[in-house]
XYZ file of C-alpha atoms in Angstrom:
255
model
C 0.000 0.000 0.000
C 1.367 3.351 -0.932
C 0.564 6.728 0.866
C 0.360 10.066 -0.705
C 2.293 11.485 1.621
C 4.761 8.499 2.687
C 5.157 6.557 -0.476
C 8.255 4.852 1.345
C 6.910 3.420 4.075
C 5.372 4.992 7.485
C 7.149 4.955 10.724
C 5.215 4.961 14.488
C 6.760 7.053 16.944
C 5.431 6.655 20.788
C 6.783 9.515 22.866
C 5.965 10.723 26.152
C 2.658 11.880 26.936
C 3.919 15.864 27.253
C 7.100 15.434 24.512
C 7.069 18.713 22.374
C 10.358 17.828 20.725
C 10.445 14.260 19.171
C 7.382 15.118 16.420
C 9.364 18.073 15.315
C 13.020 16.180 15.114
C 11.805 13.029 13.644
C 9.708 15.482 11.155
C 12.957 17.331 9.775
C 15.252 14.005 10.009
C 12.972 11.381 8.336
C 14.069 11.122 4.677
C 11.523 12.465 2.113
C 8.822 9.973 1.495
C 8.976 8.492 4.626
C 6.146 9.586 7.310
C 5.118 8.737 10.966
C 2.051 8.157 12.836
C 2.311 9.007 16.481
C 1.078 7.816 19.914
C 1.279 8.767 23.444
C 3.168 6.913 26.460
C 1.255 8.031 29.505
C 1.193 7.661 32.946
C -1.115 8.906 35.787
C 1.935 8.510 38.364
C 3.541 11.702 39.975
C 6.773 9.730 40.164
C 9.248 10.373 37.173
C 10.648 6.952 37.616
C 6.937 5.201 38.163
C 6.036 7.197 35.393
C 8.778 6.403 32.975
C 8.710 2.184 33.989
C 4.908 2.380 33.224
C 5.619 4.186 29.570
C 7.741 0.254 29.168
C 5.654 -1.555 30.923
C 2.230 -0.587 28.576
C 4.135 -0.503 25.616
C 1.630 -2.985 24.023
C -1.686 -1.504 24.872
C -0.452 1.979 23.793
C 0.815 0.160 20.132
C -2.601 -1.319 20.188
C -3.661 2.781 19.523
C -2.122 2.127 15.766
C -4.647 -0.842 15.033
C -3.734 -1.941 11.649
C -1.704 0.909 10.168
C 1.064 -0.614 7.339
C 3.519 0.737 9.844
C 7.667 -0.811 8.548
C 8.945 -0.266 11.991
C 8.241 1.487 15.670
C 10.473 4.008 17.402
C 9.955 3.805 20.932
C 11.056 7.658 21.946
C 11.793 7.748 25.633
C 15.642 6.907 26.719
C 14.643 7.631 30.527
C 12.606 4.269 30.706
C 15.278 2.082 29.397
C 17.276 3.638 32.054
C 14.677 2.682 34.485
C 14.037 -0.963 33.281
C 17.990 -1.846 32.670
C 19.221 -3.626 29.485
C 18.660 -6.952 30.404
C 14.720 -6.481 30.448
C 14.501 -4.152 27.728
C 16.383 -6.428 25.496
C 14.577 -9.278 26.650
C 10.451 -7.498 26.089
C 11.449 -5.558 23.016
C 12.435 -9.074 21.517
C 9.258 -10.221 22.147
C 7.079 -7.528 21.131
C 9.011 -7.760 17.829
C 7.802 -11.667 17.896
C 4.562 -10.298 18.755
C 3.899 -7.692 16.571
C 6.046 -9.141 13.591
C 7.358 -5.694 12.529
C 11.117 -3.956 13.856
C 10.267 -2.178 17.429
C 13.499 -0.194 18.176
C 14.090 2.005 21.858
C 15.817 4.788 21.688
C 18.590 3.418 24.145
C 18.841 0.293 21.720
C 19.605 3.007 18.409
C 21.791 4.898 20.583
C 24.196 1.954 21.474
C 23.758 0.865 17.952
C 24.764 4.049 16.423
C 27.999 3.829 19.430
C 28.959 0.784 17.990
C 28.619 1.759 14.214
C 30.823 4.601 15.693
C 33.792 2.093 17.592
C 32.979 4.122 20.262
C 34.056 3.313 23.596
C 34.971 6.358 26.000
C 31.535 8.551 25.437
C 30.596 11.917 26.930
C 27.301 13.037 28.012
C 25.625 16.193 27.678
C 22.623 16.072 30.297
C 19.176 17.780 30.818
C 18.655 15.251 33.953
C 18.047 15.554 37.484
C 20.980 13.936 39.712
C 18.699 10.607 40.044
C 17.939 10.003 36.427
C 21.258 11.125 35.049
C 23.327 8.480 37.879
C 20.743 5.588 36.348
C 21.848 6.885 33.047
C 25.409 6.278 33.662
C 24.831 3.548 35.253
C 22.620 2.107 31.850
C 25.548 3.045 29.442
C 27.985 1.381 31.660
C 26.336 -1.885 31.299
C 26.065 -1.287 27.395
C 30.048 -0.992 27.591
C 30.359 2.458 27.698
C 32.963 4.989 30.118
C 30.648 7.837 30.491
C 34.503 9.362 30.682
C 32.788 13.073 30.820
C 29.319 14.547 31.765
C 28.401 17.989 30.961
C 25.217 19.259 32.577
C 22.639 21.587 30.373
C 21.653 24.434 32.833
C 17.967 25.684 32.294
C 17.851 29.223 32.381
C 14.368 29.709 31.077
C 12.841 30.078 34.785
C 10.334 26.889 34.062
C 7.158 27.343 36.262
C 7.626 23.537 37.293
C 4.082 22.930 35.566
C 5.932 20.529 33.205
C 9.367 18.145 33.254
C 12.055 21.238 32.926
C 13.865 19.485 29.627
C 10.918 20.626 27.332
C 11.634 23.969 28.051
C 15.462 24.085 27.789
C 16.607 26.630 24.907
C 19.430 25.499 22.125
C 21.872 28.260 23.060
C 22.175 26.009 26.761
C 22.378 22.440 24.805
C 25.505 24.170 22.624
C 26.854 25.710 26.240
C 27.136 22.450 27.635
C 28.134 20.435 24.180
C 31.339 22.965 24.544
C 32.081 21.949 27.598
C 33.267 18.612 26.215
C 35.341 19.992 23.825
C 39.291 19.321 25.433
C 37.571 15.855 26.634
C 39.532 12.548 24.945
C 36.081 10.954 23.577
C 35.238 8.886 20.962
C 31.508 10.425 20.725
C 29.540 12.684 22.223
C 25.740 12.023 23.264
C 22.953 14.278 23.476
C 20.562 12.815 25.990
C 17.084 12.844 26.137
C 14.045 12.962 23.570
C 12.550 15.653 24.723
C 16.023 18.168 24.969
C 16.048 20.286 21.304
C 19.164 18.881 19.692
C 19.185 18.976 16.184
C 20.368 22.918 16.149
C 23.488 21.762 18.637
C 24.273 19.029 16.325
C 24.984 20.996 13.537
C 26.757 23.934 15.537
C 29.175 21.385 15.721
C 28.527 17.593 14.579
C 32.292 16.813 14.983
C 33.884 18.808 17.733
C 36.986 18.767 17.684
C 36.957 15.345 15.998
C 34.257 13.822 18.003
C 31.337 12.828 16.252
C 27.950 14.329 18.477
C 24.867 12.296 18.199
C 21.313 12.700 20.596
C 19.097 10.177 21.138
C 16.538 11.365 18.456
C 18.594 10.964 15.483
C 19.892 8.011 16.597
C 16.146 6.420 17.101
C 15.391 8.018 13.562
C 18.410 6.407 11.962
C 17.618 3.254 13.012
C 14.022 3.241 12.483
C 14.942 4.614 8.855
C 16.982 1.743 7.568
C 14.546 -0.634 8.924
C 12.066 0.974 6.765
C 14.392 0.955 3.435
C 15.894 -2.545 4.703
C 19.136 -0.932 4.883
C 21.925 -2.258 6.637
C 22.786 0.523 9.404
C 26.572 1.397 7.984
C 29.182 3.721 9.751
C 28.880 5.902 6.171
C 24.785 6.468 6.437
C 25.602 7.388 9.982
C 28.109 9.811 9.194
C 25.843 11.163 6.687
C 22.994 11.811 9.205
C 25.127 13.489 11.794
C 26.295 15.866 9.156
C 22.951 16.795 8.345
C 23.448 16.354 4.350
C 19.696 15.071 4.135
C 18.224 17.102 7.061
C 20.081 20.324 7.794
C 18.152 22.439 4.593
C 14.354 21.429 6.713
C 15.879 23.057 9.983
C 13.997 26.451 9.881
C 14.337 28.137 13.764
C-alpha cells in the first residue's frame, strides 16, 4: 500500500505523553517519502521513575492505539525508561514484542548503542538535561552497554520553568551548545545528546564533529535506526556519518 504522503513506508513514533520535541526532530530528520504516525506513552503517576517504567511496561496496549496501520517499523522515543528498566529487560520485552507484533520495534537506548557501535565508540561523553537521580541511572545504563561515560556535561535551564511541566521541554538550544562545549578538550570517541525531549538537532549541527568527536542525541539516533529498517538498509558507519552531518536534514531546519 502506498501513501500520498509516505510513499516509502510509514514509521510509528510513541513519545511521552507531554514530549514537544520528538514530532518536530523526527519530522525534519525522516528522509523524504517516509512519514510517521504518532502515539502517546502516559502515565497517571507523579513519580518520574513510576512514570517512565509504566511508559515500558504498557508498551503494548499503547501500540494497540495504531490498530492496523502498514507501519515498517516502531520508534519507541523515551531513553529515561530504558534507564529505568535496565538492558537486560529491555532487550529481553522488546524481543518479544518484535515476535509479537512481527514488525522492527526499536528504543531509543537500543539506536543509541547501535549508532555507538557503528561509531567504535568506547569512551563517550554526556551532555545532560537530567536531574541527579535520572542522570546516575543513566550512567549507570551506558555502563552496562560498555560504555565509560569518561565526561558529563550538565545543560543548565535558564528559562525560569514554572515547574508545571518536566524542565527538559523547556530548555533553549543556546544552553544544549553551552554544555556540548564543555566537552570539547575531553579525549572521547563520541559525544551524546541525551534525552528525547532536549532540542538537539540545532546543537548538532553547531558542531557535529567537535573537535573530531562525532555528536549524536538520542533522536537521530532512534530516527536512523528506524529509517533503515524501513528501506531494509543495513545501518553502515557511512549512512551514519551522513545523518550526523545533516546532508539530508540540515536544509528542513527552519528556527
Amino acid at each position: 500500500m502506498l501513501f500520498e504522503y509516505a510513499p516509502r513506508g510509514l514509521v510509528g513514533v510513541l513519545t511521552p505523553q507531554a514530549n514537544p520535541t520528538v514530532e518536530p526532530e523526527f519530522g525534519i530528520l525522516l528522509p523524504p517519502g517516509m512519514g510517521m504516525l504518532t502515539a502517546r506513552l502516559v502515565s497517571k503517576s507523579s513519580s518520574l521513575e513510576q512514570r517512565l517504567a509504566d511508559y515500558f511496561n504498557h508498551l503494548n496496549g499503547t501500540i494497540d492505539q495504531f490498530a492496523d496501520a502498514p507501519l515498517k517499523a516502531f520508534g519507541v522515543a523515551c531513553t529515561g525508561s530504558s534507564y529505568v528498566l535496565g538492558k537486560t529487560k529491555e532487550d529481553a520485552q522488546f524481543e518479544e514484542l518484535r515476535q509479537r507484533r512481527k514488525v522492527p520495534i526499536f528504543s531509543t537506548a537500543q539506536a543509541v548503542t547501535l549508532a555507538l557501535e557503528t561509531l567504535n565508540a568506547h569512551r563517550i561523553g554526556l551532555v545532560s538535561p537530567y536531574p541527579d537521580s535520572l542522570l546516575k541511572l543513566s550512567i549507570a545504563y551506558w555502563e552496562s552497554r560498555g560504555f565509560i561515560s569518561h565526561a558529563v556535561a550538565t545543560v543548565k535551564d535558564t528559562t525560569h520553568h514554572s515547574g508545571s511541566t518536566h524542565p527538559i521541554y523547556g530548555i533553549e538550544t543556546r544552553a544544549v551548545i553551552n554544555a556540548l562545549n564543555e566537552l570539547q578538550d575531553q579525549s572521547l570517541d563520541a559525544i551524546v545528546l541525551l534525552g528525547t525531549g532536549m532540542p538537539s538537532l540545532p546543537a548538532i549541527l553547531s558542531a557535529p564533529n567537535l573537535n573530531g568527536t562525532p555528536v549524536i542525541s538520542c533522536t537521530l539516533a532512534l530516527a536512523w535506526r528506524c529509517a533503515g529498517a524501513v528501506l531494509g538498509q543495513t545501518p553502515t558507519l557511512q549512512s551514519l556519518q551522513e545523518w550526523i552531518s545533516g546532508a539530508h536534514w540540515k536544509h528542513r531546519l527552519s528556527l
